[in-house]
Amino acid sequence: MTVAPTIEITRKDKRSRLLEIVHVIREHDMIKNFLKQKNPKEIRLGLQELGPTFIKAGQLLSTRPDLVSPEYIKELRKLQDNVQIDSFETIAQIFLEQTGKSIAETFASFEKQPFASGSIGQTHKATLKDNTPVVVKIQHPKVEELVNTDLSLFRQAIHILKFAPDISVINPKEILNEIQTALLNEIDTQVEMQNGEEFYQLNNATSIIEVPKVYREYSAPKVLVNSLMPGKSIQVLVNQKLSDDPKKAAQQKKLRRFIGEVLVQNFIKQVFTDNFFHADPHPGNILFYELPQNSTKLPRYQTTHQFQKTLGSTDIDIATQKKLPACRLVYLDFGMMGHLTPNLVDGITNIILALNTKDTRLIGQAILAVCNRTGKVDEEDFYEELGVFLQPYMQMGLGQIDLADMLFSILSLCRNNNLQAKSEVTLLVKAFASLEGLVAQLDPDLAMMDVVRPFARDYLKKKLNLRNELEDHALLMAQAIKATPQIPIKVERLLDIFMQGQGRINFKFKEQDRFFDRVDQLVNRIVISIILAALILGSSMLVMGGQQHPAIYNLGVCGYIISFVLILFLVITTLHNHYKNKQ
């Protein structure tokens, strides 16, 4: 396989690109709007004008409710890849450079006109030499160089943003890191290839789920070949009107409910069994199609209950099956995937269990376990704020809750308390919110938690080891029994300590550190005021007594100047703190 030649972007190219970016940013007032999370339409128009890298960055931000507001998410989802389609000659040259073979040598047929084109690449239908239909995704020329150029300019822009006022909603450096990771993964076909192979092994032929096969032998760093999958966006099924015939309408509703249940059950499997999930399950990435009557694709039956028992040398295996509908769901696009560690999965499970109890303290403790601490955290304050926030939601049903708005509010609350949810968690909740929206359109009466509950019960059974639990409780009981006779002795020792005046009790009240900081500031100001008064008084004496001595007189004037500068500094600092606290 030959390696494509590196296209060098000169300093002149960077300078002209920077001037173009600055012009568009000023025209749409993008920095101010973005920092204040206002006028999302202006941001969208600016990103579209700036081209592929910025469009992709906006699309990625639309999947991050922890970084931008719900209004921004809705607007950024409208971003379209408005890129020029590359000619067949250009595509053929890139394919030859990447694979070392021509298109004619590799494929029996190849459609010159792409059926889809995005900011990173364009996709063509083709047929392998054995007549297998495939899709070939080929990266646009200079995309990698352009992305790296724009990212380097982004990094330079971060230094400018440090002069912006403090904000609690977003962190520019964090956003840049997220965009950089996602974009570099997007332009590295090897990542999507690996994700596609793993997702295929874990989910293909599960119930009615299908996953395209990756043809690694025909792929390269900038070329990806997958099997061509039938079907149209599941949104077509969602928008399909119910029949006027009551029987047909009932069948349509039954099918939609079944598909909704399959989507939820499969997603829960991805998260809690595979620990590897599709992070962008929007309708464009899920296809739906109906099978012809004579089709033999995938099992026609699905195992619903299975009983296994060994009696002596005899193995008993009983299974019940149900017939699957004659339709299939196809997952596409594996550029954005989530990986979870077993510990993180346990933490997420604890949050779900805590939400069931409606105990805000337990919920808070579970959230703390899946967050990184970016500063000092007052846990009591966090529990109190979380309790106030969750109170209205405790009275709502799942269908009444706007998950995107709730998520953004919770993550903003965490950020205000120096807590940062791990990126895997925010990606998971975003994916769940996208799926919940799709399922709600398929069947508004389907409660996702009812579908999840049986799976959660099985998960807890597997995690719960009754023998270990009994042993742990027995050990604790033995320790308690052993310690009980020592209680009177310990009480007597405690009383002796107090009688001898050796006891010490530590008190800590709410916002104690903040109170002492304010006291410290107050004392410092009093000391500075005393020093200033002494400086002004001493300077006055020097000026009055130094009329005949220029050196002494000048020393007194210098004292006045120093006093005036210090007073001016104190006034500016006080006004700045006052303005900052009011924001």
Coordinates of C-alpha atoms in Angstrom, one line a residue, residues 12-580:
K12 CA 0.9 32.4 3.6
D13 CA -2.0 29.9 3.4
K14 CA -2.4 30.0 7.2
R15 CA -2.4 33.8 7.2
S16 CA -5.0 34.1 4.4
R17 CA -7.1 31.4 6.2
L18 CA -6.8 33.3 9.5
L19 CA -7.9 36.6 7.8
E20 CA -11.0 34.8 6.4
I21 CA -11.9 33.3 9.8
V22 CA -11.5 36.7 11.6
H23 CA -13.7 38.4 9.0
V24 CA -16.5 35.8 9.4
I25 CA -16.2 35.8 13.2
R26 CA -16.5 39.6 13.3
E27 CA -19.4 39.7 10.8
H28 CA -21.5 37.3 12.9
D29 CA -20.1 38.4 16.3
M30 CA -19.4 34.8 17.0
I31 CA -17.2 35.0 20.0
K32 CA -19.6 37.2 22.1
N33 CA -22.6 35.2 21.0
F34 CA -20.9 31.8 21.8
L35 CA -19.5 32.8 25.2
K36 CA -22.9 34.2 26.2
Q37 CA -24.8 31.3 24.5
K38 CA -27.0 33.8 22.6
N39 CA -28.1 34.1 18.9
P40 CA -27.4 30.4 17.9
K41 CA -28.6 31.1 14.4
E42 CA -25.7 33.6 13.8
I43 CA -23.3 30.9 15.0
R44 CA -24.8 28.4 12.6
L45 CA -24.5 30.7 9.7
G46 CA -20.9 31.6 10.5
L47 CA -19.9 28.0 10.8
Q48 CA -21.5 27.1 7.5
E49 CA -19.6 30.0 5.9
L50 CA -16.3 28.9 7.3
G51 CA -16.4 25.5 5.7
P52 CA -16.0 21.8 6.4
T53 CA -13.9 21.8 9.6
F54 CA -16.1 24.4 11.3
I55 CA -19.3 22.6 10.1
K56 CA -18.0 19.3 11.6
A57 CA -17.1 21.1 14.8
G58 CA -20.7 22.5 15.0
Q59 CA -22.2 19.1 14.3
L60 CA -20.0 17.6 17.1
L61 CA -21.1 20.4 19.5
S62 CA -24.7 19.6 18.7
T63 CA -24.1 16.2 20.4
R64 CA -22.7 17.7 23.6
P65 CA -25.5 19.0 25.9
D66 CA -22.8 19.4 28.6
L67 CA -21.0 22.0 26.6
V68 CA -23.7 24.1 24.9
S69 CA -27.3 25.1 25.7
P70 CA -30.4 23.2 24.4
E71 CA -31.1 26.2 22.1
Y72 CA -27.7 25.8 20.6
I73 CA -28.1 22.1 20.2
K74 CA -31.4 22.5 18.2
E75 CA -29.9 25.1 15.9
L76 CA -26.5 23.4 15.3
R77 CA -28.4 20.2 14.3
K78 CA -29.5 22.1 11.2
L79 CA -26.0 22.4 10.0
Q80 CA -25.6 20.9 6.5
D81 CA -22.5 19.7 4.8
N82 CA -22.5 22.2 2.0
V83 CA -19.3 21.0 0.2
Q84 CA -18.4 20.7 -3.4
I85 CA -18.4 17.2 -4.8
D86 CA -15.0 16.0 -6.0
S87 CA -14.7 14.8 -9.6
F88 CA -14.3 11.1 -10.4
E89 CA -10.7 11.7 -11.6
T90 CA -9.8 13.2 -8.2
I91 CA -11.5 10.3 -6.3
A92 CA -9.8 7.7 -8.6
Q93 CA -6.4 9.3 -7.9
I94 CA -6.9 9.3 -4.1
F95 CA -8.0 5.7 -4.2
L96 CA -4.9 4.7 -6.2
E97 CA -2.5 6.6 -3.9
Q98 CA -4.1 5.0 -0.8
T99 CA -4.6 1.4 -1.9
G100 CA -2.0 1.0 -4.6
K101 CA -4.7 -0.3 -7.0
S102 CA -7.0 1.4 -9.4
I103 CA -10.8 1.4 -9.1
A104 CA -11.1 -0.7 -12.2
E105 CA -8.8 -3.3 -10.8
T106 CA -10.7 -3.5 -7.5
F107 CA -14.4 -3.3 -8.4
A108 CA -16.6 -4.8 -11.1
S109 CA -18.6 -1.6 -11.2
F110 CA -18.3 1.8 -9.5
E111 CA -20.8 4.7 -9.7
K112 CA -19.0 7.9 -10.6
Q113 CA -21.6 10.1 -9.0
P114 CA -21.6 9.9 -5.2
F115 CA -25.0 9.3 -3.5
A116 CA -23.8 11.2 -0.3
S117 CA -21.2 13.8 0.4
G118 CA -20.2 15.2 3.8
S119 CA -17.5 17.6 5.1
I120 CA -15.0 14.8 5.5
G121 CA -15.6 12.6 2.4
Q122 CA -18.1 11.4 -0.2
T123 CA -19.7 8.0 -0.7
H124 CA -20.1 6.0 -3.9
K125 CA -21.9 2.7 -4.6
A126 CA -19.8 -0.1 -6.1
T127 CA -19.7 -3.8 -6.7
L128 CA -16.8 -6.1 -5.8
K129 CA -15.5 -8.6 -8.3
D130 CA -17.7 -11.4 -6.7
N131 CA -20.8 -9.2 -7.3
T132 CA -21.1 -8.1 -3.6
P133 CA -22.6 -4.6 -3.4
V134 CA -20.6 -2.2 -1.3
V135 CA -20.3 1.5 -0.5
V136 CA -17.0 3.2 -0.7
K137 CA -16.3 6.3 1.4
I138 CA -13.3 8.3 0.1
Q139 CA -11.9 11.4 2.0
H140 CA -11.8 14.7 0.2
P141 CA -8.3 15.9 -0.8
K142 CA -6.5 18.2 1.7
V143 CA -9.1 17.6 4.5
E144 CA -6.4 16.4 7.0
E145 CA -4.2 19.4 6.2
L146 CA -7.2 21.8 6.5
V147 CA -8.3 20.3 9.8
N148 CA -4.8 20.5 11.3
T149 CA -4.5 24.1 10.1
D150 CA -7.8 25.1 11.6
L151 CA -7.1 23.3 14.9
S152 CA -3.8 25.1 15.2
L153 CA -5.6 28.4 14.7
F154 CA -8.2 27.3 17.3
R155 CA -5.4 26.8 19.8
Q156 CA -4.0 30.3 19.1
A157 CA -7.5 31.7 19.6
I158 CA -7.8 30.1 23.1
H159 CA -5.1 32.5 24.3
I160 CA -7.3 35.4 23.2
L161 CA -10.4 34.0 25.0
K162 CA -8.5 34.1 28.4
F163 CA -9.2 37.9 28.4
A164 CA -13.0 37.2 28.1
P165 CA -15.1 37.4 31.4
D166 CA -15.5 34.3 33.4
I167 CA -18.3 32.0 32.3
S168 CA -19.8 29.0 34.0
V169 CA -21.5 27.4 31.0
I170 CA -18.6 26.5 28.8
N171 CA -14.9 25.9 28.9
P172 CA -13.2 26.9 25.6
K173 CA -10.1 24.7 26.2
E174 CA -12.3 21.7 27.0
I175 CA -14.4 22.3 23.9
L176 CA -11.2 22.5 21.8
N177 CA -10.0 19.2 23.2
E178 CA -13.3 17.5 22.5
I179 CA -13.5 18.8 18.9
Q180 CA -9.8 17.9 18.2
T181 CA -10.3 14.3 19.4
A182 CA -13.5 13.8 17.5
L183 CA -12.2 15.4 14.3
L184 CA -8.9 13.5 14.3
N185 CA -10.9 10.3 14.9
E186 CA -13.3 11.2 12.1
I187 CA -10.5 11.7 9.5
D188 CA -8.7 8.5 10.6
T189 CA -10.7 5.8 8.8
Q190 CA -8.9 3.2 10.8
V191 CA -10.8 4.2 14.0
E192 CA -14.2 3.9 12.2
M193 CA -13.1 0.6 10.7
Q194 CA -12.2 -0.8 14.1
N195 CA -15.5 0.5 15.6
G196 CA -17.5 -1.0 12.8
E197 CA -15.9 -4.4 13.1
E198 CA -16.5 -4.5 16.9
F199 CA -20.1 -3.3 16.6
Y200 CA -20.7 -5.9 13.9
Q201 CA -19.5 -8.8 16.0
L202 CA -21.5 -7.7 19.0
N203 CA -24.8 -6.7 17.4
N204 CA -25.3 -8.1 13.9
A205 CA -28.2 -10.7 13.8
T206 CA -29.3 -9.7 17.3
S207 CA -33.1 -9.8 17.0
I208 CA -33.9 -7.7 13.9
I209 CA -30.7 -5.7 14.0
E210 CA -28.3 -5.7 11.1
V211 CA -24.8 -4.1 10.9
P212 CA -22.8 -3.5 7.7
K213 CA -19.7 -5.6 7.2
V214 CA -16.3 -3.9 7.0
Y215 CA -14.1 -5.0 4.1
R216 CA -10.7 -4.2 5.6
E217 CA -8.8 -5.7 2.7
Y218 CA -10.1 -3.0 0.4
S219 CA -9.9 -0.1 2.9
A220 CA -7.1 2.3 3.6
P221 CA -6.4 5.3 5.9
K222 CA -8.6 7.5 3.7
V223 CA -10.8 4.9 2.1
L224 CA -13.5 2.8 3.8
V225 CA -15.4 0.0 2.2
N226 CA -18.6 -1.4 3.8
S227 CA -21.3 -3.7 2.6
L228 CA -24.3 -1.9 1.0
M229 CA -27.3 -2.1 3.3
P230 CA -30.9 -1.8 2.1
G231 CA -33.5 0.5 3.7
K232 CA -34.4 4.1 4.3
S233 CA -34.2 6.3 7.4
I234 CA -36.4 5.1 10.2
Q235 CA -37.9 8.6 10.1
V236 CA -39.9 7.4 7.1
L237 CA -41.6 4.8 9.3
V238 CA -42.2 7.5 12.0
N239 CA -43.8 9.9 9.5
Q240 CA -46.0 7.2 8.0
K241 CA -49.7 7.9 8.6
L242 CA -51.8 5.2 10.3
S243 CA -54.2 3.4 8.0
D244 CA -57.9 4.2 8.1
D245 CA -58.5 0.5 8.4
P246 CA -58.6 -0.3 12.2
K247 CA -57.0 -3.7 11.8
K248 CA -54.1 -2.4 9.7
A249 CA -53.7 0.6 12.1
A250 CA -53.5 -1.8 15.0
Q251 CA -50.8 -3.8 13.2
Q252 CA -48.8 -0.7 12.5
K253 CA -49.0 0.3 16.1
K254 CA -47.9 -3.1 17.2
L255 CA -44.9 -3.0 14.8
R256 CA -43.9 0.4 16.0
R257 CA -44.0 -0.7 19.6
F258 CA -41.9 -3.8 18.8
I259 CA -39.3 -1.7 17.0
G260 CA -39.2 0.8 19.9
E261 CA -38.7 -2.1 22.4
V262 CA -35.9 -3.6 20.2
L263 CA -34.1 -0.3 20.0
V264 CA -34.2 0.2 23.8
Q265 CA -33.3 -3.4 24.7
N266 CA -30.4 -3.4 22.2
F267 CA -29.1 -0.1 23.5
I268 CA -29.2 -1.3 27.1
K269 CA -27.3 -4.4 26.0
Q270 CA -24.7 -2.2 24.3
V271 CA -24.2 -0.3 27.5
F272 CA -24.5 -2.8 30.3
T273 CA -23.3 -6.0 28.6
D274 CA -21.0 -4.9 25.8
N275 CA -19.8 -1.6 27.5
F276 CA -19.5 -0.3 23.9
F277 CA -22.4 1.8 22.5
H278 CA -23.4 3.8 19.4
A279 CA -23.2 7.4 20.6
D280 CA -25.2 9.0 17.8
P281 CA -28.4 6.9 17.3
H282 CA -30.4 9.6 15.4
P283 CA -32.9 8.6 12.7
G284 CA -30.3 9.3 9.9
N285 CA -28.0 6.5 11.3
I286 CA -30.8 3.9 11.6
L287 CA -32.4 2.4 8.5
F288 CA -35.6 0.4 8.3
Y289 CA -36.8 -2.0 5.6
E290 CA -39.3 -4.8 5.2
L291 CA -38.2 -8.3 4.1
P292 CA -39.7 -10.0 1.0
Q293 CA -41.7 -13.1 1.7
N294 CA -39.1 -15.5 0.4
S295 CA -36.2 -14.0 2.3
T296 CA -33.9 -16.1 4.5
K297 CA -32.0 -13.3 6.2
L298 CA -31.4 -13.5 9.9
P299 CA -33.3 -15.9 12.3
R300 CA -37.1 -15.8 11.9
Y301 CA -37.4 -16.6 15.6
Q302 CA -36.0 -15.1 18.8
T303 CA -35.4 -16.8 22.1
T304 CA -37.4 -15.1 24.8
H305 CA -36.9 -17.4 27.9
Q306 CA -34.3 -20.1 28.4
F307 CA -34.0 -22.7 31.2
Q308 CA -30.9 -24.8 31.7
K309 CA -30.4 -27.4 34.4
T310 CA -28.1 -30.4 34.8
L311 CA -29.4 -33.5 36.6
G312 CA -26.7 -36.0 37.1
S313 CA -25.3 -36.7 33.6
T314 CA -28.4 -35.2 31.9
D315 CA -28.5 -31.6 30.6
I316 CA -31.9 -30.1 30.3
D317 CA -32.3 -27.0 28.1
I318 CA -35.7 -25.5 27.5
A319 CA -36.3 -22.4 25.4
T320 CA -39.3 -20.4 24.3
Q321 CA -39.2 -18.5 21.1
K322 CA -41.3 -15.9 19.3
K323 CA -41.6 -15.1 15.6
L324 CA -39.9 -12.0 14.5
P325 CA -41.6 -9.5 12.2
A326 CA -40.6 -9.5 8.6
C327 CA -38.5 -6.3 8.9
R328 CA -35.0 -5.2 9.8
L329 CA -33.2 -2.3 11.5
V330 CA -29.7 -1.3 10.2
Y331 CA -27.2 0.8 12.3
L332 CA -24.8 3.0 10.3
D333 CA -21.9 5.4 11.0
F334 CA -19.5 4.2 13.6
G335 CA -17.3 7.3 13.9
M336 CA -18.8 8.3 17.2
M337 CA -18.8 5.4 19.7
G338 CA -18.7 5.2 23.5
H339 CA -16.5 2.9 25.6
L340 CA -17.3 2.3 29.3
T341 CA -15.2 0.7 32.0
P342 CA -17.0 -1.9 34.3
N343 CA -16.5 0.5 37.3
L344 CA -18.2 3.3 35.3
V345 CA -21.1 1.0 34.4
D346 CA -21.5 0.2 38.1
G347 CA -21.5 4.0 38.9
I348 CA -24.2 4.6 36.3
T349 CA -26.3 1.7 37.7
N350 CA -26.1 3.3 41.1
I351 CA -27.4 6.6 39.7
I352 CA -30.4 4.7 38.2
L353 CA -31.1 2.9 41.5
A354 CA -30.8 6.2 43.5
L355 CA -33.2 7.9 41.1
N356 CA -35.7 5.1 41.9
T357 CA -35.5 5.9 45.6
K358 CA -36.0 9.7 45.1
D359 CA -33.5 10.3 47.8
T360 CA -31.6 13.4 46.7
R361 CA -28.6 12.6 48.9
L362 CA -28.2 9.1 47.5
I363 CA -28.6 10.6 44.0
G364 CA -26.0 13.2 44.8
Q365 CA -23.5 10.6 46.1
A366 CA -24.0 8.5 42.9
I367 CA -23.4 11.6 40.7
L368 CA -20.2 12.5 42.6
A369 CA -18.9 9.0 41.9
V370 CA -19.0 9.6 38.1
C371 CA -17.6 13.1 38.2
N372 CA -14.1 14.5 38.2
R373 CA -13.4 17.3 40.7
T374 CA -11.9 20.4 39.1
G375 CA -11.6 22.3 42.4
K376 CA -12.8 22.3 46.0
V377 CA -16.3 20.8 46.4
D378 CA -18.7 21.6 49.2
E379 CA -20.7 18.4 49.1
E380 CA -23.5 19.7 51.4
D381 CA -24.0 22.7 49.1
F382 CA -24.2 20.4 46.2
Y383 CA -26.7 18.1 47.8
E384 CA -28.9 21.1 48.8
E385 CA -28.8 22.6 45.3
L386 CA -29.5 19.2 43.6
G387 CA -32.4 18.6 45.9
V388 CA -34.0 22.0 45.0
F389 CA -33.4 21.3 41.3
L390 CA -34.8 17.7 41.4
Q391 CA -37.9 18.5 43.4
P392 CA -40.2 19.4 40.5
Y393 CA -38.9 16.4 38.4
M394 CA -39.8 14.0 41.2
Q395 CA -43.5 14.7 40.5
M396 CA -43.3 14.2 36.7
G397 CA -43.6 11.2 34.5
L398 CA -40.7 10.3 32.1
G399 CA -42.7 11.6 29.1
Q400 CA -43.1 15.0 30.7
I401 CA -39.4 15.6 31.2
D402 CA -37.3 17.4 28.6
L403 CA -34.2 15.3 28.9
A404 CA -31.9 17.7 26.9
D405 CA -32.9 20.6 29.1
M406 CA -32.7 18.6 32.3
L407 CA -29.2 17.3 31.4
F408 CA -27.8 20.7 30.5
S409 CA -29.2 22.1 33.8
I410 CA -27.7 19.2 35.9
L411 CA -24.3 19.5 34.2
S412 CA -24.3 23.3 34.7
L413 CA -25.1 22.7 38.4
C414 CA -22.2 20.2 38.6
R415 CA -19.8 22.7 36.9
N416 CA -20.9 25.5 39.3
N417 CA -19.8 23.1 42.1
N418 CA -16.4 22.3 40.6
L419 CA -17.6 19.0 39.2
Q420 CA -17.1 17.8 35.7
A421 CA -19.0 14.7 34.4
K422 CA -16.8 12.2 32.7
S423 CA -17.0 12.6 28.9
E424 CA -18.2 8.9 28.6
V425 CA -21.1 9.7 30.9
T426 CA -22.2 12.8 29.0
L427 CA -21.9 10.9 25.7
L428 CA -24.1 8.1 27.1
V429 CA -26.8 10.4 28.4
K430 CA -26.8 12.3 25.1
A431 CA -27.2 9.0 23.2
F432 CA -30.0 7.9 25.5
A433 CA -31.8 11.3 25.0
S434 CA -31.6 10.9 21.2
L435 CA -32.9 7.4 21.4
E436 CA -35.7 8.4 23.8
G437 CA -36.8 11.0 21.3
L438 CA -37.0 8.5 18.5
V439 CA -38.8 5.9 20.6
A440 CA -41.3 8.5 21.7
Q441 CA -42.1 9.3 18.1
L442 CA -42.5 5.6 17.3
D443 CA -44.9 4.9 20.3
P444 CA -45.7 7.8 22.7
D445 CA -47.2 5.3 25.1
L446 CA -44.1 3.2 25.4
A447 CA -42.4 3.9 28.8
M448 CA -38.6 3.2 28.3
M449 CA -38.1 2.4 32.0
D450 CA -40.7 -0.4 31.7
V451 CA -38.7 -1.9 28.8
V452 CA -35.4 -1.4 30.8
R453 CA -36.7 -2.9 34.1
P454 CA -36.4 -6.6 33.2
F455 CA -32.8 -6.1 31.9
A456 CA -31.9 -4.1 35.0
R457 CA -33.3 -6.9 37.2
D458 CA -31.2 -9.5 35.4
Y459 CA -28.1 -7.3 35.6
L460 CA -28.5 -6.9 39.3
K461 CA -29.0 -10.6 39.8
K462 CA -25.7 -11.2 38.0
K463 CA -24.0 -8.6 40.1
L464 CA -25.5 -9.6 43.4
N465 CA -23.6 -12.5 45.0
L466 CA -25.9 -13.6 47.8
R467 CA -23.3 -15.8 49.5
N468 CA -20.7 -12.9 49.6
E469 CA -23.3 -10.5 50.9
L470 CA -24.3 -12.9 53.7
E471 CA -20.6 -13.4 54.6
D472 CA -20.0 -9.7 54.7
H473 CA -23.0 -9.0 56.9
A474 CA -22.0 -11.9 59.2
L475 CA -18.5 -10.4 59.5
L476 CA -19.9 -7.0 60.4
M477 CA -22.3 -8.6 63.0
A478 CA -19.4 -10.5 64.6
Q479 CA -17.3 -7.2 64.8
A480 CA -20.3 -5.4 66.3
I481 CA -20.8 -8.1 69.0
K482 CA -17.1 -8.1 69.8
A483 CA -17.1 -4.3 70.2
T484 CA -20.3 -4.0 72.3
P485 CA -18.7 -4.9 75.7
Q486 CA -16.1 -2.2 75.2
I487 CA -18.7 0.6 74.9
P488 CA -18.9 1.4 78.7
I489 CA -15.1 1.4 79.0
K490 CA -14.8 3.9 76.0
V491 CA -17.5 6.1 77.5
E492 CA -15.6 6.2 80.9
R493 CA -12.3 7.1 79.1
L494 CA -14.1 9.9 77.2
L495 CA -15.5 11.4 80.5
D496 CA -12.0 11.2 82.1
I497 CA -10.6 13.2 79.2
F498 CA -13.2 15.9 79.6
M499 CA -12.8 16.0 83.4
Q500 CA -9.0 16.5 83.0
G501 CA -9.6 19.4 80.5
Q502 CA -7.9 17.5 77.7
G503 CA -10.9 17.3 75.4
R504 CA -11.2 19.3 72.2
I505 CA -14.3 19.7 70.0
N506 CA -14.0 20.9 66.4
F507 CA -16.9 22.9 65.0
K508 CA -17.4 23.5 61.3
F509 CA -20.3 25.6 60.0
K510 CA -21.6 26.1 56.5
E511 CA -19.4 28.2 54.2
Q512 CA -16.8 28.4 57.0
D513 CA -13.9 28.9 54.6
R514 CA -15.7 31.6 52.7
F515 CA -16.5 33.4 56.0
F516 CA -12.8 33.3 57.1
D517 CA -11.7 34.5 53.7
R518 CA -14.0 37.5 54.0
V519 CA -12.8 38.2 57.5
D520 CA -9.2 37.9 56.3
Q521 CA -10.0 40.4 53.5
L522 CA -11.6 42.8 55.9
V523 CA -8.7 42.7 58.3
N524 CA -6.3 43.3 55.4
R525 CA -8.3 46.3 54.3
I526 CA -8.3 47.7 57.8
V527 CA -4.5 47.3 58.0
I528 CA -4.1 48.9 54.6
S529 CA -6.3 51.8 55.6
I530 CA -4.3 52.4 58.8
I531 CA -1.0 52.3 56.8
L532 CA -2.5 54.7 54.2
A533 CA -3.7 57.1 57.0
A534 CA -0.2 57.0 58.5
L535 CA 1.4 57.5 55.1
I536 CA -0.9 60.5 54.3
L537 CA -0.3 62.0 57.8
G538 CA 3.4 61.5 57.6
S539 CA 3.5 63.0 54.0
S540 CA 1.6 66.0 55.2
M541 CA 4.1 66.6 58.0
L542 CA 7.0 66.3 55.6
V543 CA 5.4 68.7 53.1
M544 CA 4.5 71.3 55.9
G545 CA 8.0 71.0 57.5
G546 CA 10.0 70.8 54.4
Q547 CA 9.1 74.2 52.8
Q548 CA 12.8 75.2 53.1
H549 CA 14.2 71.8 52.3
P550 CA 13.4 70.5 48.7
A551 CA 14.4 66.9 49.4
I552 CA 12.1 66.5 52.4
Y553 CA 9.3 68.3 50.5
N554 CA 9.7 66.0 47.5
L555 CA 9.7 63.0 49.8
G556 CA 6.3 64.1 51.2
V557 CA 4.9 64.6 47.7
C558 CA 6.0 61.1 46.7
G559 CA 4.1 59.8 49.8
Y560 CA 1.0 61.6 48.5
I561 CA 1.4 60.1 45.0
I562 CA 1.9 56.6 46.5
S563 CA -1.2 57.0 48.7
F564 CA -3.3 58.2 45.7
V565 CA -2.2 55.2 43.6
L566 CA -3.0 52.8 46.3
I567 CA -6.4 54.4 47.0
L568 CA -7.2 54.3 43.2
F569 CA -6.2 50.6 43.1
L570 CA -8.4 49.7 46.0
V571 CA -11.4 51.5 44.4
I572 CA -11.0 49.8 41.1
T573 CA -10.6 46.4 42.8
T574 CA -13.8 46.9 44.9
L575 CA -15.8 48.0 41.8
H576 CA -14.5 45.0 39.8
N577 CA -15.4 42.5 42.5
H578 CA -18.9 44.2 42.9
Y579 CA -19.5 43.9 39.2
K580 CA -18.3 40.3 39.0

